[in-house]
Coordinates of C-alpha atoms in Angstrom, one line a residue:
M1 CA 108.3 57.5 47.3
T2 CA 109.6 54.4 45.6
S3 CA 107.5 51.2 45.2
P4 CA 108.0 48.6 47.9
Q5 CA 110.3 45.7 47.2
N6 CA 109.0 42.1 47.7
G7 CA 109.3 40.8 51.3
P8 CA 107.8 41.7 54.7
E9 CA 110.7 44.1 55.7
S10 CA 110.3 46.2 52.6
L11 CA 106.5 46.3 53.1
D12 CA 106.9 47.3 56.7
R13 CA 109.3 50.1 55.9
H14 CA 106.9 51.3 53.2
L15 CA 104.0 51.3 55.5
L16 CA 106.0 53.1 58.3
T17 CA 107.2 55.7 55.8
G18 CA 103.7 56.3 54.5
M19 CA 102.4 56.7 58.0
M20 CA 105.1 59.3 58.8
D21 CA 104.3 61.2 55.6
I22 CA 100.6 61.7 56.5
M23 CA 101.5 63.1 59.9
T24 CA 101.2 66.8 60.4
D25 CA 104.0 66.8 63.0
H26 CA 107.6 67.1 61.8
V27 CA 109.4 63.7 62.1
F28 CA 113.1 63.5 61.5
I29 CA 116.2 61.5 62.3
L30 CA 119.8 62.9 62.5
R31 CA 123.1 61.2 62.8
R32 CA 125.9 62.6 64.9
E33 CA 129.1 63.1 62.9
G34 CA 131.8 64.5 65.1
P35 CA 130.6 67.9 66.3
R36 CA 128.0 68.1 63.6
Y37 CA 124.7 66.5 62.6
R38 CA 123.5 65.1 59.3
L39 CA 119.8 64.7 58.4
V40 CA 119.1 61.1 57.4
Y41 CA 115.3 61.2 57.3
C42 CA 112.5 63.7 57.4
N43 CA 108.8 63.2 56.7
Q44 CA 106.7 65.2 54.1
A45 CA 105.4 67.7 56.7
M46 CA 108.9 68.8 57.6
A47 CA 110.0 69.0 54.0
N48 CA 106.9 71.1 53.2
F49 CA 107.8 73.5 56.0
M50 CA 111.3 73.8 54.6
R51 CA 109.9 74.3 51.1
Q52 CA 112.0 71.5 49.7
R53 CA 111.5 67.8 48.8
P54 CA 112.5 65.1 51.3
A55 CA 115.1 63.8 48.9
D56 CA 116.8 67.2 48.7
L57 CA 117.1 67.5 52.5
C58 CA 118.1 64.0 53.5
G59 CA 121.8 63.4 53.5
R60 CA 122.7 67.1 54.1
R61 CA 124.4 68.5 57.2
L62 CA 122.3 70.5 59.6
D63 CA 124.5 73.6 59.2
E64 CA 123.8 73.5 55.5
I65 CA 120.0 73.3 56.0
V66 CA 120.0 76.0 58.7
P67 CA 122.5 78.7 57.6
D68 CA 121.7 81.1 60.4
P69 CA 124.5 80.6 63.0
K70 CA 122.4 81.6 66.0
L71 CA 119.5 79.3 65.0
Y72 CA 121.9 76.5 64.3
Q73 CA 123.6 76.8 67.6
R74 CA 120.2 76.7 69.5
I75 CA 119.1 73.6 67.6
A76 CA 122.4 71.8 67.8
G77 CA 122.8 72.6 71.4
N78 CA 119.5 70.8 72.2
Y79 CA 120.7 67.8 70.3
D80 CA 124.0 67.8 72.3
R81 CA 122.1 67.9 75.6
V82 CA 119.9 64.9 74.5
L83 CA 122.9 62.8 73.7
E84 CA 124.6 63.8 77.0
A85 CA 121.5 63.0 79.0
G86 CA 120.9 59.7 77.3
H87 CA 117.1 59.9 77.5
I88 CA 114.1 61.7 76.0
L89 CA 114.0 65.5 76.5
R90 CA 111.5 68.1 75.4
F91 CA 112.3 71.6 74.2
E92 CA 110.4 74.6 73.0
E93 CA 112.0 75.8 69.8
T94 CA 111.5 78.7 67.5
T95 CA 112.4 79.3 63.9
E96 CA 113.6 82.8 64.6
G97 CA 116.5 83.4 62.1
F98 CA 115.1 81.0 59.5
E99 CA 114.4 83.3 56.6
A100 CA 112.1 81.0 54.5
N101 CA 109.3 81.1 57.1
Q102 CA 107.7 83.4 59.6
V103 CA 108.7 82.8 63.2
R104 CA 107.0 79.6 64.5
I105 CA 107.0 77.9 67.8
F106 CA 107.5 74.2 68.1
D107 CA 107.2 71.7 71.0
T108 CA 110.0 69.2 70.2
C109 CA 110.5 65.8 71.7
L110 CA 114.0 64.4 71.1
S111 CA 115.2 60.9 71.9
P112 CA 118.7 59.4 71.5
M113 CA 118.8 56.3 69.4
P114 CA 121.8 54.0 68.9
G115 CA 122.4 52.9 65.4
T116 CA 123.2 49.6 63.8
D117 CA 126.5 50.8 62.4
G118 CA 128.9 50.5 65.3
D119 CA 129.3 53.6 67.5
A120 CA 127.2 55.9 65.4
L121 CA 124.6 58.0 67.4
Y122 CA 121.2 59.1 66.1
I123 CA 118.6 61.4 67.3
C124 CA 114.9 60.9 66.6
G125 CA 112.8 64.0 66.8
I126 CA 109.1 64.9 66.6
S127 CA 108.1 68.6 66.5
R128 CA 104.6 69.9 66.8
D129 CA 103.8 73.4 65.7
T130 CA 102.3 75.1 68.7
T131 CA 102.3 78.7 67.4
A132 CA 98.5 79.0 67.2
R133 CA 98.1 77.5 70.7
R134 CA 100.7 79.9 72.1
E135 CA 99.2 82.9 70.4
A136 CA 95.8 81.9 71.8
E137 CA 97.3 81.4 75.3
L138 CA 99.0 84.8 75.0
A139 CA 95.7 86.4 73.8
L140 CA 93.9 84.8 76.7
Q141 CA 96.6 86.0 79.2
Q142 CA 96.3 89.5 77.8
A143 CA 92.5 89.3 78.0
N144 CA 92.7 88.1 81.6
E145 CA 95.1 90.9 82.5
T146 CA 92.8 93.4 80.9
L147 CA 89.9 92.0 82.8
E148 CA 91.9 92.1 86.1
T149 CA 92.7 95.7 85.4
Q150 CA 89.1 96.5 84.7
L151 CA 88.0 94.7 87.8
A152 CA 90.5 96.6 89.9
E153 CA 89.3 99.9 88.4
N154 CA 85.6 98.9 89.0
Q155 CA 86.4 98.0 92.6
E156 CA 88.2 101.3 93.1
L157 CA 85.2 103.1 91.6
H158 CA 82.9 101.2 93.8
R159 CA 85.0 102.1 96.8
Q160 CA 85.0 105.7 95.8
L161 CA 81.2 105.7 95.3
E162 CA 80.7 104.0 98.7
E163 CA 83.0 106.6 100.3
E164 CA 81.1 109.4 98.6
A165 CA 77.8 108.0 99.9
I166 CA 79.0 108.3 103.5
R167 CA 81.0 111.6 103.3
D168 CA 79.9 115.2 103.3
P169 CA 81.1 116.6 100.0
L170 CA 82.3 119.9 101.4
T171 CA 84.2 118.9 104.6
N172 CA 84.8 115.2 103.8
L173 CA 83.5 114.4 107.2
F174 CA 81.1 111.5 107.7
N175 CA 77.5 112.4 106.9
R176 CA 74.4 112.0 109.1
R177 CA 73.4 108.7 107.5
Y178 CA 76.8 107.1 108.3
F179 CA 76.9 108.5 111.8
L180 CA 73.5 107.1 112.7
E181 CA 74.4 103.7 111.4
S182 CA 77.7 103.8 113.3
L183 CA 76.1 105.0 116.5
T184 CA 73.4 102.3 116.4
R185 CA 76.1 99.6 116.1
E186 CA 78.3 101.2 118.8
L187 CA 75.4 101.5 121.3
S188 CA 74.5 97.8 120.7
R189 CA 78.1 96.8 121.3
A190 CA 78.5 99.1 124.3
H191 CA 75.4 97.5 125.9
R192 CA 76.9 94.1 125.6
E193 CA 80.3 95.0 126.8
T194 CA 79.2 97.7 129.3
Y195 CA 81.2 100.7 128.3
P196 CA 80.0 104.4 127.9
V197 CA 79.6 106.2 124.6
T198 CA 79.7 110.0 124.8
L199 CA 78.5 112.4 122.1
M200 CA 79.4 116.0 121.6
M201 CA 77.4 118.4 119.4
L202 CA 79.4 121.5 118.4
D203 CA 78.0 124.6 116.8
I204 CA 79.9 127.5 115.2
D205 CA 78.8 130.7 117.0
H206 CA 77.1 133.4 114.9
F207 CA 77.7 131.5 111.6
K208 CA 74.6 133.1 109.9
E209 CA 76.1 136.5 110.5
L210 CA 79.4 135.4 109.1
N211 CA 77.7 134.2 105.9
D212 CA 75.6 137.3 105.6
S213 CA 78.7 139.6 106.1
H214 CA 81.3 137.8 104.1
G215 CA 79.5 135.4 101.8
H216 CA 78.9 131.7 101.6
S217 CA 82.3 131.0 100.1
V218 CA 84.0 132.4 103.2
G219 CA 81.5 130.3 105.3
D220 CA 82.5 127.2 103.4
Q221 CA 86.2 127.8 104.0
V222 CA 85.5 128.2 107.7
L223 CA 83.6 124.9 107.8
V224 CA 86.5 123.2 106.1
E225 CA 89.0 124.7 108.5
V226 CA 86.9 123.7 111.6
S227 CA 86.5 120.2 110.2
Q228 CA 90.2 119.7 109.8
R229 CA 91.0 120.9 113.3
L230 CA 88.2 118.8 114.8
C231 CA 89.6 115.6 113.1
A232 CA 93.1 116.5 114.2
G233 CA 92.0 116.7 117.8
M234 CA 90.0 113.4 118.0
R235 CA 91.1 109.8 118.5
K236 CA 91.2 107.3 115.7
E237 CA 88.1 105.5 117.1
D238 CA 86.1 108.7 117.3
V239 CA 83.6 109.4 114.6
V240 CA 83.3 113.1 113.4
C241 CA 80.2 114.0 111.5
R242 CA 78.9 117.1 109.8
W243 CA 75.4 116.9 111.3
G244 CA 74.0 119.8 109.2
G245 CA 74.8 123.4 108.4
E246 CA 77.3 124.6 111.0
E247 CA 76.7 121.8 113.4
F248 CA 79.0 118.9 114.0
L249 CA 78.4 115.7 116.0
I250 CA 81.3 113.6 117.4
M251 CA 80.9 110.1 118.9
M252 CA 83.6 109.1 121.4
P253 CA 83.3 105.4 122.3
G254 CA 84.6 104.3 125.7
L255 CA 84.9 107.8 127.1
S256 CA 82.8 108.7 130.2
L257 CA 81.1 112.1 130.3
A258 CA 83.8 113.4 132.6
D259 CA 86.7 112.2 130.5
A260 CA 85.1 113.5 127.3
H261 CA 84.6 116.9 129.0
V262 CA 88.3 117.1 129.9
R263 CA 89.3 116.3 126.3
I264 CA 86.9 118.9 124.9
M265 CA 88.1 121.6 127.3
S266 CA 91.7 120.8 126.3
W267 CA 90.8 121.1 122.6
R268 CA 89.0 124.4 123.3
R269 CA 92.0 125.9 125.0
D270 CA 93.9 125.4 121.7
H271 CA 91.2 126.3 119.2
S272 CA 88.6 128.6 120.8
P273 CA 88.5 131.2 119.6
M274 CA 89.9 129.7 116.4
A275 CA 92.0 132.1 114.2
V276 CA 91.1 131.6 110.6
Q277 CA 93.3 133.5 108.0
L278 CA 91.7 134.1 104.6
P279 CA 92.9 136.4 101.8
G280 CA 92.3 139.9 103.1
L281 CA 90.3 138.6 106.1
S282 CA 91.1 137.5 109.6
L283 CA 88.4 135.8 111.6
A284 CA 88.1 134.6 115.2
I285 CA 85.6 131.7 115.5
S286 CA 84.1 130.5 118.7
F287 CA 82.0 127.4 119.5
S288 CA 79.2 126.2 121.6
S289 CA 79.1 122.6 122.7
G290 CA 76.9 120.1 124.4
L291 CA 77.8 116.7 125.8
A292 CA 75.7 113.7 126.8
T293 CA 76.5 110.0 127.3
A294 CA 74.9 106.6 126.9
P295 CA 73.6 104.7 128.8
H296 CA 73.2 107.4 131.5
H297 CA 71.3 109.9 129.3
G298 CA 69.7 107.4 126.9
T299 CA 70.1 103.9 125.4
T300 CA 68.8 104.6 121.9
T301 CA 70.3 106.8 119.2
D302 CA 67.4 109.2 119.3
D303 CA 67.6 109.5 123.1
V304 CA 71.3 110.2 123.4
I305 CA 71.3 112.6 120.4
N306 CA 68.4 114.5 121.8
A307 CA 70.1 114.8 125.1
T308 CA 73.3 116.1 123.4
D309 CA 71.2 118.6 121.4
K310 CA 69.5 119.9 124.6
A311 CA 72.9 120.4 126.2
L312 CA 74.0 122.4 123.1
Y313 CA 70.9 124.4 123.3
E314 CA 71.6 125.3 126.9
A315 CA 75.1 126.4 125.9
K316 CA 73.8 128.7 123.2
T317 CA 71.0 130.2 125.3
N318 CA 73.4 131.0 128.1
G319 CA 75.7 133.2 126.0
R320 CA 77.4 130.8 123.6
N321 CA 81.2 130.1 123.5
Q322 CA 80.9 127.4 126.2
V323 CA 80.4 123.7 126.9
R324 CA 77.4 122.3 128.7
L325 CA 76.8 118.8 130.0
Y326 CA 73.3 117.4 129.7
R327 CA 71.3 117.6 133.0
Q328 CA 68.4 115.2 133.4
P329 CA 65.2 116.9 134.6
A330 CA 64.5 116.4 138.3

């Protein structure tokens, strides 16, 4: 940089130039010459980025400094838009196509600036290298996406664990624990809203003999088949549970004992005896069932379940393959 001449204007220009040269942002001024642009000033940071001296850059046309046609068109297109708009515009620019450097990202602020030489038009620009910030933002975005994926996976795993905790592993029916919790809530609600809750306990007849004769694997297949047909015959609001062994317990909210009896008899007409076809084996499965209802036969979970169990016991002791309703002692 040349030494300042005497006088306040030369000193001011020297100070201004010195200030520009200590900036890390790229500062430049271009003059519009027809359809092209000529660089008339750039600070030291921009020259360093271009790997040239300011004196070797200033005075050259932009298409000489930026030989890549695509990169030149992108940059010159931004300058054209600024002059057409007549006010400050901001652009995100990249150096893709500029062979002397790796691809960098710049936040560029451009302002039209009328010159002192007649109709000449100038553009003043300040470009800040935001590559590191954008890379950090991209890394943060990718990290957030990874965390969101992991969170979704953890939530799904948690849902699966919760589901496994309330399901019987063989039949995929609800287990005893879930049934008792559901029945407790349902009885409380039924008491407030005064509607019945009917239970049916169903037992596969002669299941022990089936296991002894054909093996537990056959018995498991029969349990799965019975479970599927029970679920298919129930309403969405009914809760079907594997109570234990070959026993099933079904909660039917809102159904009276008489209505539940009609539904179960209809299901039995279709499924009892139930034909089960296995490789090399055909089975006919029958069922014994007992029904009781709350609040008529009990208001607590223990009371209504015990009443249902007693009705089932009566069905089994009276020959099996039948449905019995709970009868309160005289």
